[in-house]
Coordinates of C-alpha atoms in Angstrom, one line a residue:
M1 CA 57.0 -11.1 -90.2
K2 CA 57.5 -14.7 -91.5
F3 CA 60.5 -13.4 -93.6
L4 CA 62.0 -11.7 -90.5
G5 CA 61.5 -14.9 -88.4
A6 CA 63.2 -17.0 -91.1
L7 CA 66.1 -14.5 -91.3
A8 CA 66.6 -14.6 -87.5
A9 CA 66.6 -18.4 -87.5
L10 CA 69.2 -18.4 -90.3
T11 CA 71.3 -15.9 -88.4
L12 CA 71.3 -18.1 -85.3
S13 CA 72.2 -21.1 -87.4
L14 CA 75.1 -19.3 -89.0
Q15 CA 76.4 -18.1 -85.6
A16 CA 76.1 -21.5 -84.1
L17 CA 77.9 -23.3 -87.0
A18 CA 80.8 -20.8 -87.3
F19 CA 83.2 -23.0 -85.4
E20 CA 84.0 -26.7 -84.8
P21 CA 82.6 -28.3 -81.6
F22 CA 84.9 -28.0 -78.6
V23 CA 84.9 -28.5 -74.8
I24 CA 84.5 -25.2 -72.9
R25 CA 87.4 -24.5 -70.5
E26 CA 86.6 -20.8 -69.8
I27 CA 83.8 -18.4 -70.5
K28 CA 84.4 -14.7 -71.3
A29 CA 82.1 -11.8 -72.2
D30 CA 82.7 -8.7 -74.2
G31 CA 80.5 -5.6 -74.7
L32 CA 79.1 -5.4 -71.2
V33 CA 78.4 -1.9 -69.9
R34 CA 75.9 -1.9 -67.1
L35 CA 75.8 -5.6 -66.6
D36 CA 78.5 -8.0 -65.3
I37 CA 79.5 -11.5 -66.5
G38 CA 77.6 -13.0 -63.5
T39 CA 74.3 -11.8 -65.0
V40 CA 75.3 -13.4 -68.3
L41 CA 76.1 -16.7 -66.7
T42 CA 72.8 -16.7 -64.9
Y43 CA 70.9 -17.0 -68.2
L44 CA 73.5 -19.1 -70.1
P45 CA 72.6 -22.8 -70.2
L46 CA 76.3 -23.8 -70.5
S47 CA 79.1 -24.1 -68.0
V48 CA 82.8 -25.0 -68.0
G49 CA 83.2 -28.6 -69.1
D50 CA 80.2 -28.6 -71.5
E51 CA 80.7 -29.1 -75.2
L52 CA 79.8 -26.3 -77.5
N53 CA 78.3 -27.6 -80.7
A54 CA 75.6 -26.6 -83.2
I55 CA 72.8 -27.6 -80.9
T56 CA 74.1 -26.2 -77.6
S57 CA 75.1 -22.9 -79.3
R58 CA 71.6 -22.3 -80.6
Q59 CA 70.2 -23.1 -77.1
A60 CA 72.6 -20.6 -75.6
I61 CA 71.8 -17.8 -78.0
R62 CA 68.0 -18.4 -77.6
A63 CA 68.3 -18.3 -73.8
L64 CA 70.4 -15.0 -73.8
Y65 CA 67.9 -13.4 -76.2
G66 CA 65.1 -14.6 -74.0
S67 CA 66.4 -12.7 -71.1
G68 CA 65.4 -9.4 -72.8
L69 CA 68.7 -7.8 -71.8
F70 CA 70.5 -7.9 -75.1
Q71 CA 69.7 -6.7 -78.6
D72 CA 72.6 -8.5 -80.3
I73 CA 74.5 -11.7 -79.3
Q74 CA 77.4 -13.5 -81.0
L75 CA 79.4 -16.6 -79.9
S76 CA 83.1 -17.1 -80.8
R77 CA 86.1 -19.2 -79.8
E78 CA 89.3 -18.1 -78.3
G79 CA 91.5 -21.1 -77.9
E80 CA 89.6 -23.3 -75.3
A81 CA 87.5 -20.4 -74.1
L82 CA 83.9 -19.4 -75.2
L83 CA 83.7 -15.7 -76.0
I84 CA 80.2 -14.1 -75.8
V85 CA 80.0 -10.7 -77.5
V86 CA 76.9 -8.8 -76.6
K87 CA 75.2 -5.5 -77.2
E88 CA 73.1 -4.5 -74.2
R89 CA 69.7 -3.0 -74.6
P90 CA 69.8 0.6 -73.5
A91 CA 68.0 1.6 -70.3
I92 CA 65.5 4.4 -70.2
S93 CA 67.0 7.3 -68.3
S94 CA 63.8 9.3 -68.4
F95 CA 60.7 10.0 -70.5
T96 CA 58.5 13.0 -71.0
I97 CA 55.0 13.5 -72.4
D98 CA 54.0 16.9 -73.8
G99 CA 50.7 18.1 -75.1
N100 CA 48.5 15.7 -73.2
E101 CA 46.1 18.1 -71.5
K102 CA 43.0 15.9 -71.8
I103 CA 44.5 12.6 -70.8
G104 CA 46.9 12.0 -67.9
G105 CA 47.1 11.3 -64.2
D106 CA 47.6 8.1 -62.4
E107 CA 45.6 6.0 -64.8
L108 CA 47.8 6.9 -67.8
N109 CA 51.0 6.5 -65.7
K110 CA 50.0 3.1 -64.6
S111 CA 49.1 1.9 -68.1
L112 CA 52.4 3.1 -69.5
K113 CA 54.3 1.5 -66.6
D114 CA 52.6 -1.7 -67.3
L115 CA 53.9 -1.5 -70.9
G116 CA 57.4 -1.0 -69.6
L117 CA 57.8 2.7 -70.0
A118 CA 59.4 3.8 -66.7
D119 CA 62.7 5.2 -65.6
G120 CA 65.3 2.5 -65.3
E121 CA 63.4 0.0 -67.5
L122 CA 65.1 -1.6 -70.6
F123 CA 64.2 0.1 -73.8
K124 CA 62.8 -2.0 -76.6
R125 CA 61.9 -0.6 -80.0
E126 CA 58.5 -2.2 -80.1
L127 CA 57.7 -0.4 -76.9
L128 CA 57.2 2.8 -78.8
D129 CA 54.5 1.2 -81.0
Q130 CA 52.7 0.0 -77.9
V131 CA 52.9 3.4 -76.2
E132 CA 51.5 5.1 -79.3
Q133 CA 48.6 2.5 -79.4
E134 CA 47.8 3.0 -75.7
L135 CA 47.7 6.8 -75.9
T136 CA 45.6 6.6 -79.1
R137 CA 43.2 4.2 -77.4
Q138 CA 42.7 6.4 -74.4
Y139 CA 42.1 9.5 -76.6
Y140 CA 39.7 7.6 -78.8
A141 CA 37.8 6.5 -75.6
N142 CA 37.4 10.2 -74.7
G143 CA 36.2 11.3 -78.2
Y144 CA 39.5 12.6 -79.7
Y145 CA 39.9 11.0 -83.1
D146 CA 42.2 13.6 -84.6
V147 CA 45.0 12.9 -82.1
K148 CA 48.6 12.4 -83.3
V149 CA 51.4 10.8 -81.2
D150 CA 55.1 11.3 -82.1
T151 CA 58.0 9.7 -80.2
T152 CA 61.7 10.5 -80.4
V153 CA 64.5 8.5 -78.8
T154 CA 67.8 10.3 -77.9
P155 CA 70.9 8.3 -77.0
E156 CA 72.8 9.3 -73.9
L157 CA 76.0 8.2 -72.1
N158 CA 76.3 4.8 -70.4
N159 CA 74.0 3.1 -72.9
R160 CA 70.9 5.1 -71.8
V161 CA 68.2 6.7 -73.9
L162 CA 65.9 9.7 -73.4
I163 CA 62.3 9.3 -74.7
K164 CA 60.1 12.2 -75.6
I165 CA 56.5 11.8 -76.5
K166 CA 54.7 14.7 -78.3
V167 CA 50.9 14.6 -78.4
T168 CA 48.8 16.7 -80.7
E169 CA 45.3 16.3 -79.4
G170 CA 43.3 18.1 -82.1
K171 CA 39.6 18.9 -81.7
V172 CA 37.2 16.7 -79.8
T173 CA 35.0 14.6 -82.1
R174 CA 31.2 15.3 -81.6
I175 CA 28.3 13.2 -82.5
K176 CA 26.4 14.9 -85.4
D177 CA 23.5 12.5 -85.7
I178 CA 22.2 9.2 -84.4
N179 CA 19.9 7.5 -86.9
L180 CA 17.7 4.5 -86.2
L181 CA 16.6 2.5 -89.2
G182 CA 13.7 0.1 -89.1
A183 CA 12.3 1.4 -85.8
K184 CA 8.5 1.8 -86.3
A185 CA 6.8 0.6 -83.1
F186 CA 7.8 3.5 -80.9
P187 CA 8.5 7.2 -81.5
L188 CA 12.1 7.9 -82.4
D189 CA 12.4 10.6 -79.6
E190 CA 11.3 8.0 -77.0
L191 CA 13.8 5.4 -78.3
K192 CA 16.7 8.0 -78.3
K193 CA 15.9 8.7 -74.6
Q194 CA 17.3 5.2 -73.9
F195 CA 20.7 6.4 -75.1
K196 CA 23.2 8.2 -73.0
L197 CA 25.0 9.3 -76.1
E198 CA 23.3 12.2 -77.9
A199 CA 23.8 14.4 -81.0
T200 CA 25.2 17.8 -80.4
G201 CA 22.5 20.1 -79.2
W202 CA 22.2 23.6 -77.8
E203 CA 23.7 23.0 -74.4
P204 CA 26.9 25.0 -73.9
F205 CA 28.7 22.4 -71.8
Q206 CA 27.3 19.2 -73.3
S207 CA 29.4 16.1 -72.7
T208 CA 26.9 13.4 -73.9
D209 CA 27.8 14.1 -77.6
K210 CA 31.4 12.7 -77.2
Y211 CA 31.5 9.3 -78.9
S212 CA 32.6 6.3 -76.9
K213 CA 32.6 2.8 -78.2
Q214 CA 31.9 1.4 -74.7
Q215 CA 29.0 3.8 -74.1
L216 CA 27.5 2.9 -77.5
G217 CA 27.6 -0.7 -76.5
G218 CA 25.7 0.1 -73.3
D219 CA 23.2 2.2 -75.2
L220 CA 22.5 -0.7 -77.6
E221 CA 21.9 -3.0 -74.6
A222 CA 19.4 -0.4 -73.2
L223 CA 17.6 -0.2 -76.5
Q224 CA 17.3 -4.0 -76.7
S225 CA 16.0 -4.1 -73.1
Y226 CA 13.4 -1.4 -74.0
Y227 CA 12.0 -3.5 -76.8
Q228 CA 12.2 -6.9 -74.9
D229 CA 10.4 -5.4 -71.9
R230 CA 7.5 -4.5 -74.2
G231 CA 7.0 -7.9 -75.8
Y232 CA 9.5 -7.7 -78.7
L233 CA 11.3 -10.9 -77.8
K234 CA 13.0 -11.3 -81.1
F235 CA 14.2 -7.7 -81.4
N236 CA 17.6 -7.7 -83.1
I237 CA 20.2 -5.1 -83.9
Q238 CA 21.2 -5.9 -87.4
S239 CA 24.1 -3.5 -88.0
V240 CA 25.8 -0.5 -86.5
Q241 CA 27.8 1.9 -88.6
V242 CA 30.0 4.6 -87.2
Q243 CA 31.3 7.1 -89.8
L244 CA 33.9 9.8 -89.2
S245 CA 33.8 13.0 -91.2
P246 CA 36.9 13.8 -93.3
E247 CA 37.9 16.5 -90.8
K248 CA 37.6 14.0 -88.0
D249 CA 35.4 16.4 -86.0
E250 CA 32.0 14.8 -86.5
I251 CA 30.6 11.3 -86.1
Y252 CA 27.5 9.8 -87.7
I253 CA 26.0 6.7 -86.1
S254 CA 23.5 4.6 -88.0
I255 CA 21.8 1.7 -86.3
S256 CA 19.7 -0.8 -88.2
V257 CA 17.1 -2.8 -86.2
D258 CA 14.6 -5.6 -86.8
E259 CA 11.8 -5.2 -84.3
G260 CA 10.0 -8.5 -84.9
A261 CA 6.6 -9.3 -83.5
V262 CA 5.0 -8.8 -80.1
Y263 CA 4.9 -12.0 -77.9
K264 CA 2.4 -12.6 -75.1
V265 CA 2.8 -14.9 -72.0
K266 CA 1.0 -18.2 -72.5
D267 CA 2.0 -19.7 -69.1
F268 CA 4.8 -20.1 -66.6
K269 CA 6.3 -23.2 -64.8
F270 CA 9.1 -24.2 -62.5
N271 CA 11.8 -26.7 -63.2
G272 CA 15.0 -27.9 -61.5
E273 CA 15.2 -28.3 -57.7
T274 CA 12.1 -26.5 -56.5
V275 CA 13.1 -26.3 -52.9
L276 CA 10.4 -23.8 -52.2
N277 CA 6.7 -24.6 -52.2
V278 CA 5.4 -24.2 -55.7
D279 CA 2.3 -22.3 -54.5
F280 CA 4.5 -19.9 -52.7
M281 CA 6.7 -19.3 -55.8
K282 CA 3.5 -18.6 -57.8
L283 CA 2.9 -15.6 -55.5
L284 CA 6.3 -14.2 -56.5
V285 CA 5.5 -14.3 -60.3
S286 CA 4.6 -10.8 -61.6
T287 CA 3.6 -11.9 -65.2
R288 CA 0.4 -13.8 -65.8
A289 CA -1.1 -15.6 -68.8
G290 CA -2.2 -13.1 -71.4
D291 CA 0.2 -10.3 -70.4
I292 CA 2.7 -9.0 -72.8
F293 CA 6.1 -10.6 -72.3
S294 CA 8.6 -8.5 -70.4
R295 CA 12.2 -9.6 -69.9
K296 CA 12.5 -7.1 -67.0
Q297 CA 9.5 -8.6 -65.1
A298 CA 10.7 -12.2 -65.7
T299 CA 14.1 -11.2 -64.4
E300 CA 12.6 -9.5 -61.3
T301 CA 10.5 -12.7 -60.6
A302 CA 13.7 -14.8 -60.8
D303 CA 15.4 -12.3 -58.4
R304 CA 12.6 -12.6 -55.9
I305 CA 12.8 -16.4 -56.0
E306 CA 16.5 -16.2 -55.5
A307 CA 16.0 -13.9 -52.5
S308 CA 13.5 -16.2 -51.0
L309 CA 16.0 -19.1 -51.4
S310 CA 18.8 -17.1 -49.9
D311 CA 16.6 -16.4 -46.8
I312 CA 16.6 -20.1 -46.0
G313 CA 20.3 -20.7 -46.5
Y314 CA 20.8 -21.1 -50.3
A315 CA 23.2 -18.2 -50.6
F316 CA 24.3 -19.2 -54.2
A317 CA 20.9 -20.0 -55.6
E318 CA 20.4 -19.2 -59.3
V319 CA 17.1 -18.9 -61.1
S320 CA 17.1 -18.6 -64.8
P321 CA 13.9 -17.5 -66.7
L322 CA 14.0 -19.5 -69.9
P323 CA 11.4 -18.5 -72.6
E324 CA 9.8 -21.4 -74.5
I325 CA 8.5 -19.8 -77.7
D326 CA 5.5 -20.8 -79.8
E327 CA 6.3 -19.1 -83.1
A328 CA 3.0 -19.9 -84.7
K329 CA 0.9 -18.3 -81.9
Q330 CA 3.6 -15.8 -80.9
E331 CA 3.3 -16.9 -77.3
V332 CA 5.9 -17.6 -74.6
T333 CA 5.9 -20.0 -71.7
I334 CA 8.4 -18.9 -69.1
N335 CA 10.3 -21.7 -67.5
Y336 CA 11.9 -20.7 -64.3
F337 CA 14.8 -23.1 -63.9
V338 CA 15.8 -23.3 -60.2
E339 CA 19.3 -24.3 -59.1
P340 CA 19.5 -23.8 -55.4
G341 CA 23.0 -25.3 -54.9
K342 CA 24.1 -26.4 -51.5
R343 CA 22.7 -24.8 -48.4
A344 CA 25.2 -22.4 -47.0
Y345 CA 26.1 -21.7 -43.4
V346 CA 27.9 -18.7 -42.0
R347 CA 31.4 -19.5 -40.7
R348 CA 32.5 -16.1 -39.4
I349 CA 31.2 -12.6 -39.1
S350 CA 33.8 -9.9 -38.9
F351 CA 34.0 -6.1 -38.7
S352 CA 36.4 -3.5 -40.0
G353 CA 36.8 0.2 -39.7
H354 CA 35.1 0.5 -36.3
G355 CA 38.0 2.2 -34.5
S356 CA 37.6 2.0 -30.7
T357 CA 34.1 0.6 -30.7
N358 CA 34.0 -2.7 -28.9
D359 CA 33.3 -5.8 -31.1
E360 CA 30.4 -6.8 -28.9
T361 CA 28.8 -3.4 -29.4
L362 CA 28.5 -4.2 -33.1
R363 CA 27.9 -7.9 -32.8
R364 CA 24.8 -7.5 -30.7
E365 CA 23.1 -5.8 -33.6
M366 CA 23.4 -8.9 -35.7
R367 CA 20.3 -10.7 -37.0
Q368 CA 22.5 -13.1 -38.9
L369 CA 24.3 -15.5 -36.5
E370 CA 27.5 -17.5 -37.0
S371 CA 27.1 -21.2 -37.6
A372 CA 23.5 -20.5 -38.6
P373 CA 22.1 -21.0 -42.2
F374 CA 22.8 -17.9 -44.4
S375 CA 19.9 -15.5 -44.7
K376 CA 20.1 -12.6 -47.1
S377 CA 17.3 -10.6 -45.4
S378 CA 18.9 -11.2 -42.0
V379 CA 22.3 -10.0 -43.3
E380 CA 20.7 -6.9 -44.8
R381 CA 18.8 -6.2 -41.6
S382 CA 22.0 -6.5 -39.7
R383 CA 23.6 -3.9 -42.0
V384 CA 20.7 -1.5 -41.5
R385 CA 20.8 -1.9 -37.7
L386 CA 24.5 -1.0 -37.8
A387 CA 23.8 2.0 -40.0
R388 CA 21.2 3.1 -37.5
L389 CA 23.7 3.4 -34.7
P390 CA 24.2 7.1 -33.9
F391 CA 28.0 6.8 -34.1
V392 CA 28.0 5.0 -37.5
E393 CA 27.9 7.1 -40.7
E394 CA 27.8 4.2 -43.2
A395 CA 27.8 0.4 -43.1
E396 CA 28.5 -2.0 -46.0
V397 CA 28.6 -5.7 -46.2
D398 CA 30.4 -8.4 -48.3
T399 CA 29.6 -12.0 -48.4
K400 CA 32.5 -14.2 -49.5
P401 CA 32.6 -18.0 -50.1
V402 CA 35.1 -19.8 -47.9
P403 CA 38.0 -21.2 -50.1
G404 CA 37.9 -24.9 -50.4
S405 CA 34.2 -25.2 -49.2
D406 CA 31.0 -25.0 -51.2
D407 CA 28.7 -24.6 -48.2
L408 CA 30.4 -22.0 -46.0
V409 CA 30.5 -18.2 -46.3
D410 CA 32.2 -15.4 -44.4
I411 CA 30.4 -12.1 -43.8
Q412 CA 32.4 -8.9 -43.4
F413 CA 30.8 -5.6 -42.4
R414 CA 32.8 -2.4 -43.3
I415 CA 32.0 0.4 -40.8
K416 CA 32.5 4.1 -41.4
E417 CA 32.1 5.9 -38.1
R418 CA 31.1 9.5 -37.5
A419 CA 32.2 11.5 -34.5
P420 CA 30.5 9.9 -31.5
G421 CA 30.2 13.0 -29.5
S422 CA 30.5 16.7 -29.2
V423 CA 31.6 19.3 -26.6
Q424 CA 30.1 22.8 -26.6
F425 CA 31.2 25.7 -24.4
G426 CA 30.0 29.2 -24.5
V427 CA 30.5 32.5 -22.7
G428 CA 28.4 35.6 -23.4
Y429 CA 26.6 38.7 -22.1
S430 CA 23.0 39.8 -22.4
G431 CA 21.4 43.0 -21.3
S432 CA 18.5 41.0 -19.7
Q433 CA 20.3 37.9 -18.5
G434 CA 23.8 39.3 -17.6
F435 CA 26.8 37.1 -18.1
L436 CA 26.0 33.7 -19.8
L437 CA 27.9 30.5 -19.2
T438 CA 26.8 27.4 -21.1
G439 CA 28.3 23.9 -21.5
Q440 CA 27.2 20.7 -23.1
L441 CA 28.8 17.3 -23.5
T442 CA 27.2 14.5 -25.6
H443 CA 28.8 11.1 -26.3
T444 CA 26.8 8.4 -28.1
N445 CA 29.5 5.6 -27.8
F446 CA 31.0 6.0 -24.3
L447 CA 34.2 3.9 -24.1
G448 CA 33.1 2.0 -27.2
S449 CA 30.2 0.5 -25.4
G450 CA 27.4 2.2 -27.4
N451 CA 26.1 3.8 -24.2
R452 CA 25.0 7.4 -24.4
V453 CA 26.0 10.2 -22.0
D454 CA 24.5 13.7 -22.0
L455 CA 25.6 16.5 -19.7
S456 CA 24.5 20.1 -19.9
V457 CA 25.0 23.1 -17.7
D458 CA 23.5 26.6 -18.2
N459 CA 24.1 29.5 -15.8
N460 CA 23.2 33.2 -15.9
S461 CA 21.9 35.9 -13.6
I462 CA 18.2 34.8 -13.9
S463 CA 18.3 31.1 -14.7
R464 CA 20.4 28.0 -13.9
S465 CA 20.0 24.5 -15.1
F466 CA 21.7 21.1 -14.9
N467 CA 20.9 18.0 -16.8
F468 CA 22.5 14.6 -16.8
G469 CA 21.4 11.6 -18.8
W470 CA 22.7 8.0 -19.2
T471 CA 21.3 5.5 -21.7
D472 CA 22.3 1.8 -22.0
P473 CA 20.7 0.4 -25.1
Y474 CA 21.4 -3.1 -24.0
F475 CA 20.8 -3.1 -20.3
T476 CA 19.8 -6.8 -20.7
E477 CA 21.0 -9.2 -23.3
D478 CA 17.5 -9.3 -24.8
G479 CA 17.9 -5.7 -25.9
I480 CA 16.0 -3.9 -23.1
S481 CA 17.3 -0.4 -22.8
Q482 CA 17.6 1.7 -19.6
S483 CA 17.7 5.5 -19.4
V484 CA 18.3 7.6 -16.3
N485 CA 17.9 11.3 -16.3
L486 CA 18.7 13.8 -13.5
F487 CA 17.7 17.4 -13.8
Y488 CA 17.6 20.7 -11.9
R489 CA 16.2 24.0 -13.2
T490 CA 15.6 27.3 -11.5
S491 CA 14.4 30.4 -13.3
E492 CA 13.2 33.9 -12.7
A493 CA 13.9 34.6 -16.4
V494 CA 11.5 35.5 -19.0
V495 CA 8.6 35.0 -16.6
R496 CA 9.7 38.3 -14.9
F497 CA 8.4 40.0 -18.0
A498 CA 5.6 37.6 -19.0
S499 CA 3.8 35.4 -16.5
G500 CA 5.3 36.9 -13.4
F501 CA 6.5 33.8 -11.4
N502 CA 9.8 32.1 -10.6
S503 CA 10.2 28.3 -10.7
N504 CA 12.5 25.7 -9.1
V505 CA 12.4 22.1 -10.4
V506 CA 14.4 19.1 -9.5
G507 CA 13.7 15.5 -10.5
I508 CA 14.8 12.1 -11.8
N509 CA 13.4 9.8 -14.5
L510 CA 14.0 6.1 -15.1
T511 CA 12.8 4.6 -18.4
Y512 CA 13.0 1.2 -20.0
G513 CA 12.6 0.4 -23.7
I514 CA 11.3 -3.2 -24.3
P515 CA 11.5 -4.5 -27.9
L516 CA 8.2 -6.1 -29.0
S517 CA 9.4 -7.0 -32.6
E518 CA 12.1 -6.0 -35.0
Y519 CA 10.5 -2.6 -35.6
M520 CA 8.3 -2.0 -32.5
S521 CA 9.2 -1.3 -28.9
L522 CA 7.4 -0.5 -25.7
R523 CA 8.4 2.4 -23.4
L524 CA 7.8 2.0 -19.6
G525 CA 9.1 4.0 -16.7
G526 CA 8.6 6.5 -13.9
G527 CA 9.8 9.7 -12.5
I528 CA 9.8 11.9 -9.4
E529 CA 9.7 15.6 -9.6
K530 CA 9.6 18.4 -7.0
T531 CA 8.5 21.8 -8.1
A532 CA 8.2 25.2 -6.4
I533 CA 6.8 28.3 -7.8
E534 CA 6.9 31.9 -6.5
T535 CA 4.6 34.6 -7.6
T536 CA 5.6 38.2 -8.1
A537 CA 3.8 41.5 -8.3
S538 CA 3.4 41.1 -12.1
V539 CA 1.9 37.6 -11.9
S540 CA -0.8 36.8 -14.4
D541 CA -4.3 36.1 -13.2
E542 CA -4.2 32.5 -14.5
V543 CA -1.0 31.7 -12.5
L544 CA -2.2 33.4 -9.4
E545 CA -5.5 31.5 -9.5
F546 CA -3.6 28.2 -10.0
A547 CA -1.3 28.9 -7.0
V548 CA -4.3 29.9 -4.7
R549 CA -6.1 26.6 -5.5
N550 CA -3.2 24.2 -5.7
G551 CA -0.4 25.7 -3.6
A552 CA 3.1 26.7 -4.5
Q553 CA 5.1 23.5 -3.8
F554 CA 4.4 20.1 -5.5
L555 CA 5.7 16.6 -5.4
T556 CA 4.6 14.4 -8.3
Y557 CA 5.1 10.8 -9.2
E558 CA 4.8 10.1 -12.9
L559 CA 4.2 7.0 -14.9
R560 CA 5.7 7.0 -18.4
S561 CA 4.5 4.8 -21.2
G562 CA 4.5 4.7 -25.0
I563 CA 4.9 2.5 -28.1
T564 CA 7.2 3.2 -31.0
Y565 CA 7.3 1.8 -34.5
D566 CA 10.6 2.6 -36.3
S567 CA 11.5 1.2 -39.7
R568 CA 13.9 4.0 -40.8
N569 CA 17.1 3.1 -42.5
R570 CA 19.1 5.5 -40.3
T571 CA 18.5 7.4 -37.1
F572 CA 20.4 10.4 -38.5
F573 CA 19.7 11.6 -42.1
A574 CA 17.2 8.9 -42.8
S575 CA 16.0 8.5 -46.4
A576 CA 13.6 5.6 -46.2
G577 CA 11.1 4.0 -43.7
A578 CA 8.9 5.5 -41.1
L579 CA 8.8 6.5 -37.4
H580 CA 5.6 6.6 -35.3
Q581 CA 5.7 7.3 -31.6
L582 CA 2.7 7.4 -29.3
S583 CA 3.3 8.4 -25.6
F584 CA 1.1 8.7 -22.6
D585 CA 2.5 10.1 -19.3
I586 CA 0.4 10.6 -16.1
T587 CA 1.1 11.6 -12.6
V588 CA -0.3 8.9 -10.3
P589 CA -3.2 9.6 -8.0
G590 CA -2.1 11.0 -4.7
S591 CA 0.6 13.3 -6.3
D592 CA 0.3 17.0 -5.4
L593 CA -0.7 17.6 -9.0
E594 CA -2.7 15.2 -11.1
Y595 CA -2.5 15.6 -14.9
Y596 CA -1.5 13.7 -18.0
T597 CA 0.1 14.3 -21.4
A598 CA -0.5 12.4 -24.6
T599 CA 1.7 13.0 -27.6
Y600 CA 2.0 11.5 -31.1
R601 CA 4.9 12.0 -33.5
A602 CA 5.1 10.8 -37.1
Q603 CA 7.9 10.8 -39.7
Q604 CA 7.5 9.2 -43.2
Y605 CA 10.1 9.0 -45.9
L606 CA 8.8 8.5 -49.5
P607 CA 11.0 7.8 -52.5
V608 CA 10.5 10.3 -55.3
Y609 CA 13.1 9.7 -58.0
G610 CA 16.7 8.4 -57.9
K611 CA 18.2 9.6 -54.7
F612 CA 15.5 12.2 -54.0
F613 CA 12.9 11.5 -51.4
A614 CA 10.1 13.4 -49.5
E615 CA 10.0 13.7 -45.8
I616 CA 6.7 14.2 -43.9
N617 CA 6.7 15.3 -40.3
G618 CA 3.8 15.7 -37.8
N619 CA 3.4 16.3 -34.1
L620 CA 0.2 16.2 -32.0
G621 CA -0.1 16.7 -28.2
Y622 CA -2.8 17.0 -25.6
L623 CA -2.5 18.0 -21.9
G624 CA -5.2 17.7 -19.3
A625 CA -5.8 17.7 -15.6
Y626 CA -7.9 15.3 -13.5
G627 CA -8.9 14.6 -9.9
K628 CA -8.2 17.3 -7.4
T629 CA -6.1 19.4 -9.8
S630 CA -8.3 22.2 -11.2
S631 CA -6.1 23.1 -14.3
V632 CA -2.9 22.1 -15.9
P633 CA 0.3 23.5 -14.3
P634 CA 1.7 26.7 -15.7

């Protein structure tokens, strides 16, 4: 390379000194095919009236070569004119890649385009070497070490070239064996479980036996963490050898380690700007004196301290667990160095992806407020509250520092909505019910307000029903909800063949939900219901006795109450948290019927492993009569 550089410099000098200095009166160009002289003059650092000498000629040649447009340049004199003779670099008319079945797609096209391999780009000979290296790199990353890449360049008219790339992929290279040398403290099978890479086994579609340098690096970090989480603070990977078989179809990996000794925790302390109370921070420490040192537990303690600092505004707090080692006693004092940084305030909260939903509908779910100190737990709770909305499928949050400020942050919530409502309509025929006509409309985000509307109609020859419901989750600014429900039902249906009575019910309910805390709310309300029953010849003894004692028409006034605890992460498809609802409804004394209902509903979501969880459901109810009513209504 040094020889070529010296040769090029000598060539430039010879070209520049091939004529006596003169003043340029005209500039000409020869050899242009696709370009025009204006392009040449754009890069030429000379103009008419300048003197061309040894120095300016070298500057001109360097500038024209630097444009990348030419592969050969010569300067000559024609009278008082400067003649620039050039040979343009050819343009790539097209390129093709054959044989690349395992590697391709947008990622490969982007990487080749970044190198300059694209239709219309100028062709450079060194480009072929770069393309071969990039293709080889991608194949190596996917376990193909027997790959061969051949390129051919075919000249075409108008100074263009056609590039063909032929790939011979060969067989995928499999890991034959992973050997750990010097590992004695733990069983080899247990240590190899920390690796995602595995030797070829019996599985027919195994993919973990394809070697990847990046994955091996991750596996070595996992091995180091395994040891350091069990007290081996000085664990060290001494060497890693990767050997390829002569046929390039098998790889042998040998890892030599030095386990070192087991270290125990002597004590812990806090340094830096300990903004938090020291006694409080001690409660966050999970490793005590005498415990075996664990890097994982030390890191988790640091994360808990950082989270506590972020809850009081220190959004960029950093806590570093620094081990102070006593080699003689093989003990460690963990020094948690606290750097809280400046207290951060929220400048702006914004939302994206929420379609027609009003900004206020989302903003009222916020537990983190603008201009208030940043709180990580408040931001996360705000995200969960957004995800719990029935018309939101997913909610994510980003916290970004404000450019030019070290104490302000912006918070952006990205919303992915689900369909806010549904419309169902059905027509049918039944031998017992005749023609059936049903319709149902549900909308959980009416006009983007977050209000819920329910409307259902059911009509056939033996029963008719109508139900309308309206819920405003923020009837007041404090979050008190209001629900109104109107209903009408008349039926001679199944009772014709069972209990032998017809019924006619009309009523209205009004219910309020009052938040008591972030997770608990109180339910209070009332309702009026008018019911009429009509016995038939096939009426049961129980219903007939009830009608004789209590009559056939009833007007009742009901008081509705209950308490709810809800910590679920979503209202639909929840995977964490719990729901407990206790309700007690009673018709007030003086109603035509006096009875009460008590119900309890429980849901619990328990993490099992990874994304798997267990769901436990339970319902319990009790119904009873009191006062002048002899038994519960049928």
